[in-house]
Coordinates of N, CA and C in Angstrom, one line a residue:
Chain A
X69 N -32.7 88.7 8.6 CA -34.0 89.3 8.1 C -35.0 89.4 9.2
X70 N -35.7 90.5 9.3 CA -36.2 90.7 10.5 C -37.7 90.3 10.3
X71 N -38.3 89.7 11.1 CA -39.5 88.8 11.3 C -40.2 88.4 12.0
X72 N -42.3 88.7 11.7 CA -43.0 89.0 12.9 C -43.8 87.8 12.4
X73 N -43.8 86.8 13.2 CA -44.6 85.7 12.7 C -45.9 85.5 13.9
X74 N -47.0 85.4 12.9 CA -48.9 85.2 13.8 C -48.5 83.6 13.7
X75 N -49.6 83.2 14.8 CA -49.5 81.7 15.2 C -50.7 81.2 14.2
X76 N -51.7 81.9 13.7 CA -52.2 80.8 12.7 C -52.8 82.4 11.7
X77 N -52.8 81.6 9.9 CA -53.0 82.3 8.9 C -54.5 82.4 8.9
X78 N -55.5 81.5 9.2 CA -56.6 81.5 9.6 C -57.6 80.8 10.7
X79 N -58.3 81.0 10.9 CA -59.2 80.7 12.3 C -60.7 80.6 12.0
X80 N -61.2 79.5 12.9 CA -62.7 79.9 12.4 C -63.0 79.2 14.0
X81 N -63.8 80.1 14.6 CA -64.0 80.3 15.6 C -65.3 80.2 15.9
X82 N -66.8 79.5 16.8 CA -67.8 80.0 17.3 C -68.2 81.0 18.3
X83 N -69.0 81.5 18.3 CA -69.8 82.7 19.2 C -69.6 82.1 20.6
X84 N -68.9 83.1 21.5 CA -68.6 82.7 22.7 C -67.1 81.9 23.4
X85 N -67.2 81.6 22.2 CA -65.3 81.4 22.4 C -64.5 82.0 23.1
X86 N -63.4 81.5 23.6 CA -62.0 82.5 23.9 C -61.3 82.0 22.8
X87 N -60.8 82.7 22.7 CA -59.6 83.2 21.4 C -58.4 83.8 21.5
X88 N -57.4 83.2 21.3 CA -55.7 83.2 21.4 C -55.2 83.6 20.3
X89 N -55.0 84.9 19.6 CA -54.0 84.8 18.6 C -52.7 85.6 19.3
X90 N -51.2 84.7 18.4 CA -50.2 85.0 19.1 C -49.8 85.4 18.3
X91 N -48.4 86.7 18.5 CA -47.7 86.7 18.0 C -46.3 87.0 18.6
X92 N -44.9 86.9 17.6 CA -43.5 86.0 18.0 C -43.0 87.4 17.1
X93 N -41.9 88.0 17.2 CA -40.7 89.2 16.7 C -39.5 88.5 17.5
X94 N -38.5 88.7 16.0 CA -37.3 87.9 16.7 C -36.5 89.5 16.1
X95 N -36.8 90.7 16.6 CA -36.0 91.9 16.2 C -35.4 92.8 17.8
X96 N -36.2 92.4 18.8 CA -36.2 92.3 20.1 C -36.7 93.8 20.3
X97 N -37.9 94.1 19.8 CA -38.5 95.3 19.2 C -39.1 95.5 21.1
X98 N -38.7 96.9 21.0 CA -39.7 96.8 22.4 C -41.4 97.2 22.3
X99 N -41.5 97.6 21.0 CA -42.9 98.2 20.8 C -43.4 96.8 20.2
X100 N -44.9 96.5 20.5 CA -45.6 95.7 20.0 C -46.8 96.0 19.6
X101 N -47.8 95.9 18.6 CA -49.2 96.5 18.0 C -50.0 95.5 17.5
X102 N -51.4 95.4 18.2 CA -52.6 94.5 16.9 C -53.7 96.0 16.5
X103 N -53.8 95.2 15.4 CA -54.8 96.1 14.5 C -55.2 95.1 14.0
X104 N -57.0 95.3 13.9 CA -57.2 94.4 12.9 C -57.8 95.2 11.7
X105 N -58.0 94.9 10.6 CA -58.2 95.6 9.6 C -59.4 94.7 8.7
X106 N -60.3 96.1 8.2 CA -61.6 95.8 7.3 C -61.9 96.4 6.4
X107 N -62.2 96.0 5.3 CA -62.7 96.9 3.8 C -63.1 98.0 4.3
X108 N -62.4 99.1 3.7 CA -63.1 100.6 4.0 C -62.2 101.2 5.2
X109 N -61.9 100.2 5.7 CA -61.7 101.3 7.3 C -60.5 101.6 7.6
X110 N -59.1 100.8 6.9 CA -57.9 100.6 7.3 C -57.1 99.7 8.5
X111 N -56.4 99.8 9.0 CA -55.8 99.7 9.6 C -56.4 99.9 11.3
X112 N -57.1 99.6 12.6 CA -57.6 100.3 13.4 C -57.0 99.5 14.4
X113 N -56.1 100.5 15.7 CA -55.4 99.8 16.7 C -56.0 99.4 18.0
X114 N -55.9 98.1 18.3 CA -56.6 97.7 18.8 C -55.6 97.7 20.8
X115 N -54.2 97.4 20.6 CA -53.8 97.5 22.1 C -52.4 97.6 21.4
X116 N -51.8 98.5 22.1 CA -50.4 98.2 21.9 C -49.6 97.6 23.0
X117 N -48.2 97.6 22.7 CA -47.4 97.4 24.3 C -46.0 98.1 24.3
X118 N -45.6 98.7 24.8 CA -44.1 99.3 24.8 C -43.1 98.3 25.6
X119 N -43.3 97.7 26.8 CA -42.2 97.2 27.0 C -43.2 95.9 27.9
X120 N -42.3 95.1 28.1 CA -43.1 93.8 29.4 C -43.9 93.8 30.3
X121 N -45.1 93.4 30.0 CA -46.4 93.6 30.9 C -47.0 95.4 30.7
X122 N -46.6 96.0 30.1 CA -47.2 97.5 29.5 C -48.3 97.2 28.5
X123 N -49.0 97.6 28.8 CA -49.9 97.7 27.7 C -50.6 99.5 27.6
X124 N -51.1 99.4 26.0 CA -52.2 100.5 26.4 C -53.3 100.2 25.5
X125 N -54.4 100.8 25.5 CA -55.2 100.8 24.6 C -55.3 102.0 23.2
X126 N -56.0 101.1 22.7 CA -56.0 102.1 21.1 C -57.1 102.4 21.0
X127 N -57.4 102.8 19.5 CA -58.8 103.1 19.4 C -60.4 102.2 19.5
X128 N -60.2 100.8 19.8 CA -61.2 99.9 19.4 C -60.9 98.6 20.3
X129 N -60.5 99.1 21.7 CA -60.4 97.8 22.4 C -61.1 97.1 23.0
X130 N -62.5 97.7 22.7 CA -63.2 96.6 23.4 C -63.5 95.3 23.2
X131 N -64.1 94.3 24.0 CA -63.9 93.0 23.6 C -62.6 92.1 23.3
X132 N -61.7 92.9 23.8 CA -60.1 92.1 23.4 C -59.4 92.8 24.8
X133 N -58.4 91.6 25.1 CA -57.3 92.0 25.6 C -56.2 91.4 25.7
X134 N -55.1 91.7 26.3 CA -53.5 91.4 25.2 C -52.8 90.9 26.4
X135 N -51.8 90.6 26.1 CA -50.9 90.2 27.1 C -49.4 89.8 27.1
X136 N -48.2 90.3 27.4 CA -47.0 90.6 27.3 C -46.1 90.5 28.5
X137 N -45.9 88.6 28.1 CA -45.1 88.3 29.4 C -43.7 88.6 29.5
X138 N -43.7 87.9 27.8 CA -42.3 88.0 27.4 C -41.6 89.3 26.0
X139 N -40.7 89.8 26.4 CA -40.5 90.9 25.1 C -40.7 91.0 23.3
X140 N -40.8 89.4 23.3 CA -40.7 88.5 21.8 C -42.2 88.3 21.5
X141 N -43.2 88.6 22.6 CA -44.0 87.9 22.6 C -45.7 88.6 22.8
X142 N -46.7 88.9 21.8 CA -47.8 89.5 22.7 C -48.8 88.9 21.5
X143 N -49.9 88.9 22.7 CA -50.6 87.8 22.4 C -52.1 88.8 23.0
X144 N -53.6 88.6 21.8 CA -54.3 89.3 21.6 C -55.6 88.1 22.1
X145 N -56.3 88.3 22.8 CA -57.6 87.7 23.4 C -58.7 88.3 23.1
X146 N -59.6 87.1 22.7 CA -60.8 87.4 22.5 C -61.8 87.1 23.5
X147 N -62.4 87.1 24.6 CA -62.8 86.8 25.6 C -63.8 85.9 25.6
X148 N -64.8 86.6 24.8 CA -66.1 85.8 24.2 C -66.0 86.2 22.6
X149 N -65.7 85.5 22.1 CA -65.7 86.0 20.5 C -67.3 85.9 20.1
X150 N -67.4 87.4 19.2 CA -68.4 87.6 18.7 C -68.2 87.9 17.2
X151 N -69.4 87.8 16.7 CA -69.4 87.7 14.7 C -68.7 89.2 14.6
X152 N -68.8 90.0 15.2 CA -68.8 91.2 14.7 C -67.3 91.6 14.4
X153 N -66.7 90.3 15.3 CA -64.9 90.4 15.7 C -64.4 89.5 14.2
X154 N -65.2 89.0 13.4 CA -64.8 88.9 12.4 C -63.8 89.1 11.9
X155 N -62.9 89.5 10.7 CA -61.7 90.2 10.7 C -60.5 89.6 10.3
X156 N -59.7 90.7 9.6 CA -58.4 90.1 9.9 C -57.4 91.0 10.6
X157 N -56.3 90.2 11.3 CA -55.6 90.6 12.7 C -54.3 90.6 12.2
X158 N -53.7 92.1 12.3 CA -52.3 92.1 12.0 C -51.4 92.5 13.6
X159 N -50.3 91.9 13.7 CA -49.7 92.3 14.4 C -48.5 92.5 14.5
X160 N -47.9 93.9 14.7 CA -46.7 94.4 14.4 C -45.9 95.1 15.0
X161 N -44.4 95.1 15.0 CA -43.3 95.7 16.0 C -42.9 97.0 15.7
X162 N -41.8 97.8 16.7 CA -41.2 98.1 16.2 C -40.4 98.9 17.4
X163 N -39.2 99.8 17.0 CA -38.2 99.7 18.1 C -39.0 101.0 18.7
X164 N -38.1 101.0 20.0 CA -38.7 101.7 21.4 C -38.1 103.5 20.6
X165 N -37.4 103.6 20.0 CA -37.1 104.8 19.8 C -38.0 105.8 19.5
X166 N -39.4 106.9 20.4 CA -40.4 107.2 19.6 C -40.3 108.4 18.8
X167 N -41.0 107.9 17.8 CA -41.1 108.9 15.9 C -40.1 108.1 15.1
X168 N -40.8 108.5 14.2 CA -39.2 108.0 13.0 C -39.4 106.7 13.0
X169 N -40.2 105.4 13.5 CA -39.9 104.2 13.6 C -40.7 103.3 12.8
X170 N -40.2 102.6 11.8 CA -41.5 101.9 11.0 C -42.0 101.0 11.4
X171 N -42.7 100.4 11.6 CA -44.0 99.2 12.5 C -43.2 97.6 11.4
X172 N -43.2 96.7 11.6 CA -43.1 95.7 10.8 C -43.9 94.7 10.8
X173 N -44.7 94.7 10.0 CA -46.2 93.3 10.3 C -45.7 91.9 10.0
X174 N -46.8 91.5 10.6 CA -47.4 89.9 10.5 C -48.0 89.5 9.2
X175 N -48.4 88.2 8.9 CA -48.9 87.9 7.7 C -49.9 87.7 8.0
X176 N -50.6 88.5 9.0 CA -51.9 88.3 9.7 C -52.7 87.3 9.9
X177 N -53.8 87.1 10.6 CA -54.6 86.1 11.2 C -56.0 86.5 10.5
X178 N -56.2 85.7 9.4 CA -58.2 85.6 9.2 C -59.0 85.1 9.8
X179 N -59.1 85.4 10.9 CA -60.5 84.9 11.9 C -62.3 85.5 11.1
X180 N -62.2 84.1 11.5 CA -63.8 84.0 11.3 C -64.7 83.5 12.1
X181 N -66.0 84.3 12.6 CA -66.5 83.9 14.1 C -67.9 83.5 14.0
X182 N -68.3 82.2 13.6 CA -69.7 82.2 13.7 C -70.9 82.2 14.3
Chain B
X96 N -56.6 84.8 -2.7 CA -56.3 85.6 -1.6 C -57.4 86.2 -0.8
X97 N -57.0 86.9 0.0 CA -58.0 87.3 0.7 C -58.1 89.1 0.3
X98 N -59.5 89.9 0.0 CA -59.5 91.0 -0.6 C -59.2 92.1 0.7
X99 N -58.3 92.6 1.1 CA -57.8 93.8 2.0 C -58.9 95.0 2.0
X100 N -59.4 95.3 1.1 CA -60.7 96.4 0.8 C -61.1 96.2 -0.2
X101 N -62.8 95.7 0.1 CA -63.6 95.8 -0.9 C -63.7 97.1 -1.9
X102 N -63.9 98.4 -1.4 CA -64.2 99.5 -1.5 C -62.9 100.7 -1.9
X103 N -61.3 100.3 -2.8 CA -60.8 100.8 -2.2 C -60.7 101.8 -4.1
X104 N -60.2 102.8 -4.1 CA -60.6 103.7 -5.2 C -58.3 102.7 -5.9
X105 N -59.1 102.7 -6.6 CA -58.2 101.6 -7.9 C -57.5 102.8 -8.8
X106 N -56.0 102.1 -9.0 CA -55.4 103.1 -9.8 C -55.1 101.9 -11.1
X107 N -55.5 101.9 -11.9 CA -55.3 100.8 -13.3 C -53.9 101.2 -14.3
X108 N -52.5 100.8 -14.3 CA -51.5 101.1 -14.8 C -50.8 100.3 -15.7
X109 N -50.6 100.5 -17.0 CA -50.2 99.4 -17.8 C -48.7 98.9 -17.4
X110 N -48.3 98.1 -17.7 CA -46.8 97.4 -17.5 C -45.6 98.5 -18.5
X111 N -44.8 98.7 -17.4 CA -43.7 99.6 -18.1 C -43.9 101.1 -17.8
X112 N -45.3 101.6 -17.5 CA -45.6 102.8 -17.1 C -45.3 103.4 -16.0
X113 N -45.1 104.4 -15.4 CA -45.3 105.0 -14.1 C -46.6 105.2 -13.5
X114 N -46.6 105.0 -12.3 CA -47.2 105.2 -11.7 C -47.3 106.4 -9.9
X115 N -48.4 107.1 -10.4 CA -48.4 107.9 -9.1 C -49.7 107.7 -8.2
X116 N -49.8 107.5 -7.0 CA -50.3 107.1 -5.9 C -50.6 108.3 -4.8
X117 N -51.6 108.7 -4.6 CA -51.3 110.0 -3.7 C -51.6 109.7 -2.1
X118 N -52.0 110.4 -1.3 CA -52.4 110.2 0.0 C -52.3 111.7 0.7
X119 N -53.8 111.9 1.0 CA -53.2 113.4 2.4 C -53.8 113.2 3.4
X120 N -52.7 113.6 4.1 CA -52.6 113.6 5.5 C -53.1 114.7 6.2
X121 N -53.7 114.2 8.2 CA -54.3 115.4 8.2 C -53.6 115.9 9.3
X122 N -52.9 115.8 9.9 CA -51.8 116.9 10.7 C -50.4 117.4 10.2
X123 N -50.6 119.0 10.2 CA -49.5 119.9 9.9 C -48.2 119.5 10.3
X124 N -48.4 118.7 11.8 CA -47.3 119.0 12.6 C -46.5 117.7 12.3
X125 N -47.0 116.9 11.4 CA -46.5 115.1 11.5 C -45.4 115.3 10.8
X126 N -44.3 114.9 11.6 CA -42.9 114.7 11.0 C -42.4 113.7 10.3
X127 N -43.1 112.8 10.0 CA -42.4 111.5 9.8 C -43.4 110.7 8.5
X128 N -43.2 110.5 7.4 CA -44.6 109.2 7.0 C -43.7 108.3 6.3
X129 N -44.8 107.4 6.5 CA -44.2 105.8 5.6 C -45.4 105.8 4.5
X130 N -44.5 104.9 3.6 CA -45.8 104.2 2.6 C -45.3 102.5 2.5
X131 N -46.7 101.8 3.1 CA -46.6 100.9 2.8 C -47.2 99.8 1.4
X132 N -46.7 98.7 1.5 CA -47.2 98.1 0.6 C -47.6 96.6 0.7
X133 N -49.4 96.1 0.7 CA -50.0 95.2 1.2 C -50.2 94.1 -0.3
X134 N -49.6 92.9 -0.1 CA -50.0 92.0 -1.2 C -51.5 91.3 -0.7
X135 N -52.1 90.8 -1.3 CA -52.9 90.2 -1.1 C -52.9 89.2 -0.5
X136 N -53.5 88.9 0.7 CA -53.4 87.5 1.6 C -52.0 88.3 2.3
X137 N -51.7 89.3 2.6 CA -49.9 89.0 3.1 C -50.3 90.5 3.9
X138 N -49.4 90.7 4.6 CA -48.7 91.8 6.1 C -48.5 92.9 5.3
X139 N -48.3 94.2 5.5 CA -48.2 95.3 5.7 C -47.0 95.3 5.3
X140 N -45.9 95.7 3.8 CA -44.2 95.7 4.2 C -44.1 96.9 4.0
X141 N -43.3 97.4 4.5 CA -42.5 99.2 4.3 C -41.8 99.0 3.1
X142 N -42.0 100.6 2.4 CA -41.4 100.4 1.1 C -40.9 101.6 1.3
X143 N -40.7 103.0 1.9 CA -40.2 104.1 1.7 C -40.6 104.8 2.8
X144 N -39.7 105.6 3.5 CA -40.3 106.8 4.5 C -39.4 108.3 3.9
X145 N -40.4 109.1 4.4 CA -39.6 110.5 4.4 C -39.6 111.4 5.3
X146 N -38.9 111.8 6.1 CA -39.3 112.9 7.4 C -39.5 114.2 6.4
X147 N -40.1 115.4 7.4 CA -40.8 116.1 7.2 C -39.7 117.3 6.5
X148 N -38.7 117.2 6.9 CA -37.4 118.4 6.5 C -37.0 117.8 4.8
X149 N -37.7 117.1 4.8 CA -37.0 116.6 3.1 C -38.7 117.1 2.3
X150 N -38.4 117.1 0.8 CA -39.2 117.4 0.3 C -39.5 116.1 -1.4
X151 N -38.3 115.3 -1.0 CA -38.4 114.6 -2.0 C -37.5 113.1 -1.6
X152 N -37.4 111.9 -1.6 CA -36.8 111.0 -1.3 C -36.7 109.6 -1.8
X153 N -35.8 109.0 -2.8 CA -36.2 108.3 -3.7 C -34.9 107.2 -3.3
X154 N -36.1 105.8 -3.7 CA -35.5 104.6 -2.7 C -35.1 103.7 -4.7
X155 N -35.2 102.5 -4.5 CA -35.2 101.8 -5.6 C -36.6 101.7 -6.3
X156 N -36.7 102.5 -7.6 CA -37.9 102.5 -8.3 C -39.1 103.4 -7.9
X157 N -38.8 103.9 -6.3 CA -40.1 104.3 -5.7 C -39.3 106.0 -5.5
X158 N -40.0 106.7 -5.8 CA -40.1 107.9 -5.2 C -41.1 108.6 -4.2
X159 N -40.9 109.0 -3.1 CA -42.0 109.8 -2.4 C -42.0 111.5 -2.7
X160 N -42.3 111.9 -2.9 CA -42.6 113.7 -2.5 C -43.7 113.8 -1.2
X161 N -42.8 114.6 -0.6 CA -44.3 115.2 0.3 C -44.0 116.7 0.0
X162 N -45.7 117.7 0.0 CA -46.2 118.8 -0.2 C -46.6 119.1 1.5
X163 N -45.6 119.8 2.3 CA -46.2 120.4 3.3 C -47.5 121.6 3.1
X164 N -47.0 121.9 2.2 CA -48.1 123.3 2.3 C -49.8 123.0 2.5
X165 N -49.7 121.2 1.1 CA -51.2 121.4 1.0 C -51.6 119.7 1.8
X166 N -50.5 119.6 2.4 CA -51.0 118.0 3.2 C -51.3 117.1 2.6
X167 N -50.2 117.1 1.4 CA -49.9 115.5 0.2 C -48.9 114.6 0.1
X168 N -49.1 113.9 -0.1 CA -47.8 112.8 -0.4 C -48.2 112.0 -1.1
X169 N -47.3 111.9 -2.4 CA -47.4 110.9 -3.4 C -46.4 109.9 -3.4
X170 N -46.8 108.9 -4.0 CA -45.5 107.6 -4.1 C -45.6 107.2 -5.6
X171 N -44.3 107.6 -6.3 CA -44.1 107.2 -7.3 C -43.4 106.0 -7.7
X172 N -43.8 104.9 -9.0 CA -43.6 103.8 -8.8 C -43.2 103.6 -10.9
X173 N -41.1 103.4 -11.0 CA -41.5 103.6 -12.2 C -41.2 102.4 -12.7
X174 N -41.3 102.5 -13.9 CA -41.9 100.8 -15.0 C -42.3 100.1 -14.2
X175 N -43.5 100.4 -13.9 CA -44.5 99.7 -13.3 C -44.6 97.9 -13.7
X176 N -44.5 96.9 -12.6 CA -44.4 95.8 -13.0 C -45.3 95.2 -12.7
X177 N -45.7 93.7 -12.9 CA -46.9 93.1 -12.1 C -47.1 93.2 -10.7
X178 N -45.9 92.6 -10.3 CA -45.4 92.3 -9.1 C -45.5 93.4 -8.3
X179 N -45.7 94.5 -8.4 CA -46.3 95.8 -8.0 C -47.6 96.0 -7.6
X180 N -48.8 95.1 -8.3 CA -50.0 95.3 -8.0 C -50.1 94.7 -6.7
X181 N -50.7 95.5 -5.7 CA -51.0 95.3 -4.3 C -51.9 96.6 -3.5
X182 N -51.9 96.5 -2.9 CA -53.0 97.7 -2.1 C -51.7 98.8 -1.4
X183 N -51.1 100.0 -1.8 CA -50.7 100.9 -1.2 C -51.5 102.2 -0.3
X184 N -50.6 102.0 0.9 CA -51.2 102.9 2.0 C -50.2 103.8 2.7
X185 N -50.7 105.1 3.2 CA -49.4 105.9 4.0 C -49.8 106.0 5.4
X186 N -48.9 106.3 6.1 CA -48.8 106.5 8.0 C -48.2 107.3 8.3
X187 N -48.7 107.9 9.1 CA -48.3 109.0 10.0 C -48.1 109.3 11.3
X188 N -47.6 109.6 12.2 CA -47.7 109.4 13.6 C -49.1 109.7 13.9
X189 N -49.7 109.7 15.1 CA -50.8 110.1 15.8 C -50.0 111.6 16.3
X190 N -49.2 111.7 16.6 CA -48.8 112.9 17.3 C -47.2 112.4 17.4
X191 N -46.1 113.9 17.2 CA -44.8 113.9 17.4 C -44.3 113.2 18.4
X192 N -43.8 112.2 18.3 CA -43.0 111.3 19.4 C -43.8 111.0 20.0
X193 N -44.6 109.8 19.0 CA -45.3 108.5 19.3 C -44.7 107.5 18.9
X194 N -45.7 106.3 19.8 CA -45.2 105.5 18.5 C -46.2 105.1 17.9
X195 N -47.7 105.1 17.9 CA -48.3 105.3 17.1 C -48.9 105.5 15.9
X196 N -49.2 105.4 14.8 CA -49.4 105.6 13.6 C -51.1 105.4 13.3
X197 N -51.7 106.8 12.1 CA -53.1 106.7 11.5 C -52.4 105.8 10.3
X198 N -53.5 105.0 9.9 CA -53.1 104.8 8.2 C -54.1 105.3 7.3
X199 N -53.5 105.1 6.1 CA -54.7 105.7 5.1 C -55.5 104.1 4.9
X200 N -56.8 104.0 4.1 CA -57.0 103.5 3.7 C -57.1 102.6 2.7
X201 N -55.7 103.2 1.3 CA -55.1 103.0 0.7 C -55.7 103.1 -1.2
X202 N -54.8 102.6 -1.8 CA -55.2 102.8 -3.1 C -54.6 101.4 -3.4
X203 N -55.9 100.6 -4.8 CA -55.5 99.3 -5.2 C -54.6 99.9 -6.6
X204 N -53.3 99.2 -6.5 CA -53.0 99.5 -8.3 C -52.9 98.0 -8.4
X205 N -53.5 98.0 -9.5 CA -53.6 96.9 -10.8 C -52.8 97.0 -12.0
X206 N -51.9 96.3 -12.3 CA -51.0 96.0 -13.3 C -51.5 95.5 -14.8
X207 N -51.7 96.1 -16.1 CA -52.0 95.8 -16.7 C -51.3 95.2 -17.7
X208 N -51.2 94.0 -18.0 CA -50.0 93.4 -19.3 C -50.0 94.0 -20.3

């Protein structure tokens, strides 16, 4: 059964922090995705990765950056966490083949920043 | 749980009914869509895709249609059960041979006993 597991279901975090959320795919997906998502807005991508150490940005990267040592493995930073990064953080795979490919999420991360 | 969208336009369906779900999308050229389905407190699961050369594609209980002409896609969902109520949403590439995806911002159906 194929599976994207976040390193914690919730977070509460103060202003100025760094912030680690991780995430683990055991599908050996080469694509990797965070989005964090808010009432109203959907789904908004925050960095993706196609393969080891690749990254790109999405629509809303500021204040975050990612990191992808390992293929199983990418991992979303908050540098200085701010309230505004409030949120919840999904992050999701899927294979290198592009089009046609469905994304597979996480049970996401509720961060909360005060 | 935790509420996925405050604000999201609610489809209210009694138990045993069908249910239809719509979504339009806004590029002509998108070949590919998914619809997903979000439980509350829980991840994003895939429930159906259809590429763009089909016009109709029916999985267990779920039907999709997509309307190229007028940039629709519905997900049909029949004897509607509890266990069904969750926030449904569709995706579409950002552009042909991406891997990217827009999502919709979905519709809540609510299961009525």
């Amino acid at each position: 059964d194929v599976k994207v597991t976040q390193s914690s279901r919730y977070l509460v975090k103060r202003t100025g922090e760094k912030v680690f959320l991780e995430c683990v795919q055991d599908m050996d997906h080469e694509n990797m995705f965070w989005y964090r998502q808010d009432p109203g807005l959907g789904l908004r991508l925050i960095y993706f990765s196609y393969d080891v150490k690749m990254k790109e940005k999405g629509d809303i990267p500021e204040g975050y950056s990612v990191s992808r040592e390992k293929k199983e493995r990418f991992s979303l930073i908050l540098e200085s966490a701010s309230t505004n990064q409030t949120s919840m953080y999904l992050c999701a795979s899927s294979r290198g083949t592009p089009g046609g490919n469905e994304q597979f999420f996480g049970p996401g991360t509720r961060l909360t920043v005060l | 749980g935790e509420s996925v969208g405050l604000h999201l336009p609610t489809l209210s369906v009694q138990e045993g009914d069908n249910s239809i779900i719509n979504c339009a999308y806004s590029n002509s050229a998108s070949d590919y869509f998914i619809w997903y389905k979000q439980e509350s407190g829980k991840g994003p699961q895939f429930i159906i895709d259809i590429r763009s050369n089909m016009d109709k594609r029916q999985g267990q209980r779920v039907t999709v249609l997509l309307n190229k002409t007028v940039k629709h896609l519905s997900l049909q969902i029949a004897a509607t059960q509890p266990g069904d109520s969750a926030v449904y949403f569709c995706a579409e590439p950002v552009a042909s041979g991406t891997y990217k995806y827009i999502f919709g911002t979905g519709t809540r159906l609510k299961v009525l006993a």
